[in-house]
C-alpha cells in the first residue's frame, strides 16, 4: 500500500518539477512576460503625473522626495500620508478630484492607505535599497530615475507601478556579475557581491 | 490497515522524496508575489522614524521592584527588544534576564483583553463603563471601613492616586503585600541604623560576608549589586575583594563566593555573635556590653552549634580584622526564622562592631516627595487582611499587583476566607489564581503600554524618579492602565478635583510640570522639561540628607539556641527564590521557564535539591519522585542531588506550580508556598519562610530530569575545566 503511495507522490513531484522547469527554461531575462500582474490599489496613484517629464505634463519630482527611506534603510517604504497632504493641502486646483478627495478622507480618519505591495520578494531574500542607492546615485552620480529603474523600470511613465523585471535570483546575479566603476571618476571597476549570505541571511 | 503499514517514518520518507522533487522544480522560478500583501505606511510620523531601523525609547522595567531603567527598541511601531538605560543610576545601562522577558509579558497570548464580570463559574465580558459603575455602586453600598485595598509594593504617582482614592472613600485599609520581601531585615536595620534600607557599598568593601543574601541573583536590586560586585572584585587599587557566603542552600551568589560555608539552618545569628567574640579576643575594640553579651559564644560552642568548623571561624575573624572596611549582609536565609529578627540584629551588630557603618553601610537619600516614596510590601499585611476577611470585616476587596491565592500558605486558608468577601475586584494581566476567584476582573495594560512613575525602594545614588512610558500602542483596546482606572474611580468620588484630567497621561504631565522646579527643571519651559524627562526616562532629584546611627549595643539581643531536631519531620525546607521566577508572578513568560536555573540547569519544572548524604540515607537517586510533606501539606517533585546544600536541608524553588495564569505557567512544577508552616517571626509577625520542617518519602516513580547539564557534572571533553576534588584534599591554609 505505502509503496504505491510513495511512488505516486514521487511521480507527481517529478511531473510538477519537469513541467515548471520547462516553463522557466525558455524564459529570457527581460521580456514582456516579466511584466507583473496589474495590481489594484485603493488610490490609483499617478507616478507619471508626479515624476514624469515636464513636456508630458509631469512634475519631475525626484523619486527620493517621497521614497525618502530608500537611501537610508533596507526598505524603500511608502511615504507617510502626511507627506502627501503636506503638498496637497496647498494645491487647490486638484483638491476636488476623486483621488485627492479619497486621500483626504483617509487623512481625516487618520487611517493608513492600504496599499498593495507591487514588488514583493520572498521572505528569504533580503534586498537592501540603501546599498544600491548609495552606490549608484551617491557614489557614481547616476540619475536617480536610472538607478531606481534598474529594478523598477521606467516608473515615471506609469500610473500605478507594475513590476517590469523578473526579480528572480538569476536576474539579480546577471547584474552582480557585470563590472561597474567604483565611483563616478574612478577607472577601477568592481562587481556586486556574489556571496549567498549577501541576500540570504 | 493504513495505520499499520504506513507509519510515521515511512510518511516522512515519502514526504521527503516528494518535497525534494518539488524543490528541484523551484530552481530558477521566482516566487515574487505581486499585489498580495499590504504595505502599510505611517499616517503621521517623526522624521527620525525610518522603516526597518529601530528607534529607542526610555522607560522603566516593571518585572521586579528594583526599578531598573530600560530602553525599548521600537521598529514599525512594535517593541522588539529591551536594553538597559545608561542614564538610570540603578542599572547604568545593564539588564538581567528577568527584565529581558518583559516583552513576553507584553505580547503574552494569555493576557486578559476585556473586563470580566462573574456569572456563575464563567466570566462575562462587560464594558468599562459598566465595570466602573459597578465598583461605584458596591463601594457606595458598604461602610468605608469594610473596603480593603491589597497591593504589591507601590510608589510614584499611582501610589499618590491610590492614597487619594482611599482617602475619598474614607478607608485606611491599604495592605501592601510582597511574598518574598526582605521585611524582617528592614525592621532589624531600622533598629540598628535608624534606616530600613541603607545603601550597601559592595564596591568599597574589602571583605563581604553575606548571610544568605543572593545579591547577584534575586535580592533587592541584583543588577545594581552585580555592577558593584564587579568593582569589588577588581578594585581601582588592584586589590581583589573576598566574598564569603554563609548559607544552608547555595545561591548564585554562594556559587561565586571565595568560600561557601554550609551552616546549620537558623544559626546565622550565633555565628555572627561568635565572630564578634573572636574579634574581641583578637584585639578589636568592642563596647563593653556587647563583649559581655557575646563572651559565651566561644569558637568551640559556635562551631558545634552552627556546623562551621573552628578553623573557618578563626580564618573568617582574622580576615575581618585584617581587612577593613568590610560588609556584612543579612539575607533572606538569615531572616527566615522565628528568631529572624534576632539573627538580622546580630548581623547588624557585627557590622557596627567592625566599624562598617558610614563606610560600607551608608545612609540613602531621603525622597523629597513623601507621597510618592515607595511603600515596600511585607508578609504581615496579608495575615492582617486574612484575619479581617475571616471575621467578615471586608465587604469589598481590591487586589492589584499581588497574587495572594498563589503565594499564601495553605494553612492560612486564604482561598476560603476570600469566599466570605461579597465583592472582589482584581486588577490583573492574566487570569491568575486570585483573578479566578474574583467577581470582577479588570484587565491592565502591559508595562510596555502604560504610563507610570516609580521610585524604587533601593536607590543607588541620590534620589531618582523613574518614568514608565508606553513603548508602543496598546495591543488590545479593552485594557486600561492602573493610573487611568484610579483616575476614573476618583472622578466618581471627587469630580471637582479631577474632572480637568482627561486621562492619566494628562494628570501625570500636569503633576510633573507643575512641580518642575523641584524636579530639576526650574529654568526650562513646560514642553522642554517634559520632553527631556521622557527622553531620559529618569528625573534626578535632590535628595534630603538622612542620618544613620552606628551605636553598637547588645540591648535586647537574645539569639536562641539552635533547633531541636524533630524526628517526625527531620529535614528543613528552604523555599528558594530563583532569579527568574521569584514569587511566580512572571511564570507565564516562557523565556523564564526555558532559561535554566543557574546552579542545577533544570528547566520547565520544580525540583527538590538534596545533599548526596541525605539522598543516600533515604535511598534516593537523581530523578526519583518524592513526596515532601510538612505539617501543613505535601507536594511531589523530582529529586536533584546536589552538594551545594546542607545535609539537614532540602530546597524547592518558588514560583512554580500555578493552577491558573496561562499556558506556560499552569501545571508546570509544584507550589512550595502551599506547604509552608504557619511560623512567624516573633518581633515583626512576618511569616518565617525557612521554618518549615518536612519529611521526604519516595513516591515510587523515577524520571529523567530535563536539564542542560550533561552527565556527571557536565561533559568537559577531557579539558579539565572544573576538576572535581574531594574536600579532604583541599589545602585550607591556602584558602580563605
PDB file of C-alpha atoms in Angstrom, chain A residues 10-90:
ATOM      1  CA  UNK A  10       7.275  10.801  -6.249  1.00  0.00           C
ATOM      2  CA  UNK A  11       5.740  10.807  -9.700  1.00  0.00           C
ATOM      3  CA  UNK A  12       3.564  13.794  -9.008  1.00  0.00           C
ATOM      4  CA  UNK A  13       6.617  15.638  -7.734  1.00  0.00           C
ATOM      5  CA  UNK A  14       8.680  14.747 -10.772  1.00  0.00           C
ATOM      6  CA  UNK A  15       5.982  15.766 -13.201  1.00  0.00           C
ATOM      7  CA  UNK A  16       5.483  19.014 -11.380  1.00  0.00           C
ATOM      8  CA  UNK A  17       9.182  19.728 -11.426  1.00  0.00           C
ATOM      9  CA  UNK A  18       9.630  18.860 -15.077  1.00  0.00           C
ATOM     10  CA  UNK A  19       6.645  20.968 -16.014  1.00  0.00           C
ATOM     11  CA  UNK A  20       7.683  24.031 -14.106  1.00  0.00           C
ATOM     12  CA  UNK A  21      11.273  23.702 -15.210  1.00  0.00           C
ATOM     13  CA  UNK A  22      10.176  23.580 -18.828  1.00  0.00           C
ATOM     14  CA  UNK A  23       8.198  26.786 -18.392  1.00  0.00           C
ATOM     15  CA  UNK A  24      11.112  28.540 -16.734  1.00  0.00           C
ATOM     16  CA  UNK A  25      13.811  27.283 -19.024  1.00  0.00           C
ATOM     17  CA  UNK A  26      12.548  29.182 -22.023  1.00  0.00           C
ATOM     18  CA  UNK A  27      12.290  32.450 -20.160  1.00  0.00           C
ATOM     19  CA  UNK A  28      14.912  35.026 -21.180  1.00  0.00           C
ATOM     20  CA  UNK A  29      15.874  37.774 -18.784  1.00  0.00           C
ATOM     21  CA  UNK A  30      13.649  40.618 -19.832  1.00  0.00           C
ATOM     22  CA  UNK A  31      10.634  40.194 -21.981  1.00  0.00           C
ATOM     23  CA  UNK A  32       7.097  41.376 -21.887  1.00  0.00           C
ATOM     24  CA  UNK A  33       6.392  38.205 -19.870  1.00  0.00           C
ATOM     25  CA  UNK A  34       8.217  39.732 -16.938  1.00  0.00           C
ATOM     26  CA  UNK A  35       5.512  42.279 -16.539  1.00  0.00           C
ATOM     27  CA  UNK A  36       3.905  41.644 -13.224  1.00  0.00           C
ATOM     28  CA  UNK A  37       0.151  41.475 -12.912  1.00  0.00           C
ATOM     29  CA  UNK A  38      -1.807  44.682 -12.705  1.00  0.00           C
ATOM     30  CA  UNK A  39      -2.242  45.483  -9.030  1.00  0.00           C
ATOM     31  CA  UNK A  40      -5.362  47.269  -7.939  1.00  0.00           C
ATOM     32  CA  UNK A  41      -4.582  49.975  -5.443  1.00  0.00           C
ATOM     33  CA  UNK A  42      -7.006  51.804  -3.144  1.00  0.00           C
ATOM     34  CA  UNK A  43      -5.997  55.048  -4.862  1.00  0.00           C
ATOM     35  CA  UNK A  44      -4.738  54.909  -8.407  1.00  0.00           C
ATOM     36  CA  UNK A  45      -1.568  56.851  -7.741  1.00  0.00           C
ATOM     37  CA  UNK A  46      -0.259  58.576 -10.904  1.00  0.00           C
ATOM     38  CA  UNK A  47       3.522  58.191 -10.874  1.00  0.00           C
ATOM     39  CA  UNK A  48       3.617  59.807 -14.345  1.00  0.00           C
ATOM     40  CA  UNK A  49       1.995  62.987 -13.087  1.00  0.00           C
ATOM     41  CA  UNK A  50       4.415  63.312 -10.162  1.00  0.00           C
ATOM     42  CA  UNK A  51       7.696  62.111 -11.630  1.00  0.00           C
ATOM     43  CA  UNK A  52       7.132  62.330 -15.373  1.00  0.00           C
ATOM     44  CA  UNK A  53       8.812  64.717 -17.811  1.00  0.00           C
ATOM     45  CA  UNK A  54       7.551  68.285 -17.834  1.00  0.00           C
ATOM     46  CA  UNK A  55       6.905  68.039 -21.560  1.00  0.00           C
ATOM     47  CA  UNK A  56       4.374  65.307 -20.858  1.00  0.00           C
ATOM     48  CA  UNK A  57       2.701  67.162 -18.020  1.00  0.00           C
ATOM     49  CA  UNK A  58       4.820  65.646 -15.229  1.00  0.00           C
ATOM     50  CA  UNK A  59       6.220  67.451 -12.211  1.00  0.00           C
ATOM     51  CA  UNK A  60       9.693  65.833 -12.409  1.00  0.00           C
ATOM     52  CA  UNK A  61       9.770  65.210  -8.676  1.00  0.00           C
ATOM     53  CA  UNK A  62      12.801  63.249  -7.536  1.00  0.00           C
ATOM     54  CA  UNK A  63      11.912  59.642  -6.563  1.00  0.00           C
ATOM     55  CA  UNK A  64      13.653  60.144  -3.240  1.00  0.00           C
ATOM     56  CA  UNK A  65      11.493  63.113  -2.337  1.00  0.00           C
ATOM     57  CA  UNK A  66       8.666  60.727  -1.483  1.00  0.00           C
ATOM     58  CA  UNK A  67      10.501  57.413  -1.162  1.00  0.00           C
ATOM     59  CA  UNK A  68      12.801  59.054   1.330  1.00  0.00           C
ATOM     60  CA  UNK A  69      13.731  55.871   3.169  1.00  0.00           C
ATOM     61  CA  UNK A  70      15.318  54.161   0.140  1.00  0.00           C
ATOM     62  CA  UNK A  71      18.701  55.799   0.695  1.00  0.00           C
ATOM     63  CA  UNK A  72      18.662  55.244   4.451  1.00  0.00           C
ATOM     64  CA  UNK A  73      17.128  51.852   5.033  1.00  0.00           C
ATOM     65  CA  UNK A  74      16.881  48.407   3.538  1.00  0.00           C
ATOM     66  CA  UNK A  75      13.271  49.131   2.561  1.00  0.00           C
ATOM     67  CA  UNK A  76      12.190  51.982   0.327  1.00  0.00           C
ATOM     68  CA  UNK A  77       8.991  52.378   2.273  1.00  0.00           C
ATOM     69  CA  UNK A  78       5.784  54.117   1.331  1.00  0.00           C
ATOM     70  CA  UNK A  79       5.797  57.777   2.342  1.00  0.00           C
ATOM     71  CA  UNK A  80       3.682  58.672   5.365  1.00  0.00           C
ATOM     72  CA  UNK A  81       0.294  60.102   4.487  1.00  0.00           C
ATOM     73  CA  UNK A  82       1.302  63.430   5.972  1.00  0.00           C
ATOM     74  CA  UNK A  83       3.787  63.806   3.099  1.00  0.00           C
ATOM     75  CA  UNK A  84       1.007  63.625   0.501  1.00  0.00           C
ATOM     76  CA  UNK A  85      -1.113  66.045   2.484  1.00  0.00           C
ATOM     77  CA  UNK A  86       1.832  68.362   3.044  1.00  0.00           C
ATOM     78  CA  UNK A  87       1.772  69.332  -0.616  1.00  0.00           C
ATOM     79  CA  UNK A  88      -1.826  68.671  -1.491  1.00  0.00           C
ATOM     80  CA  UNK A  89      -3.336  70.913   1.149  1.00  0.00           C
ATOM     81  CA  UNK A  90      -1.878  73.806  -0.874  1.00  0.00           C
TER      82      UNK A  90
END
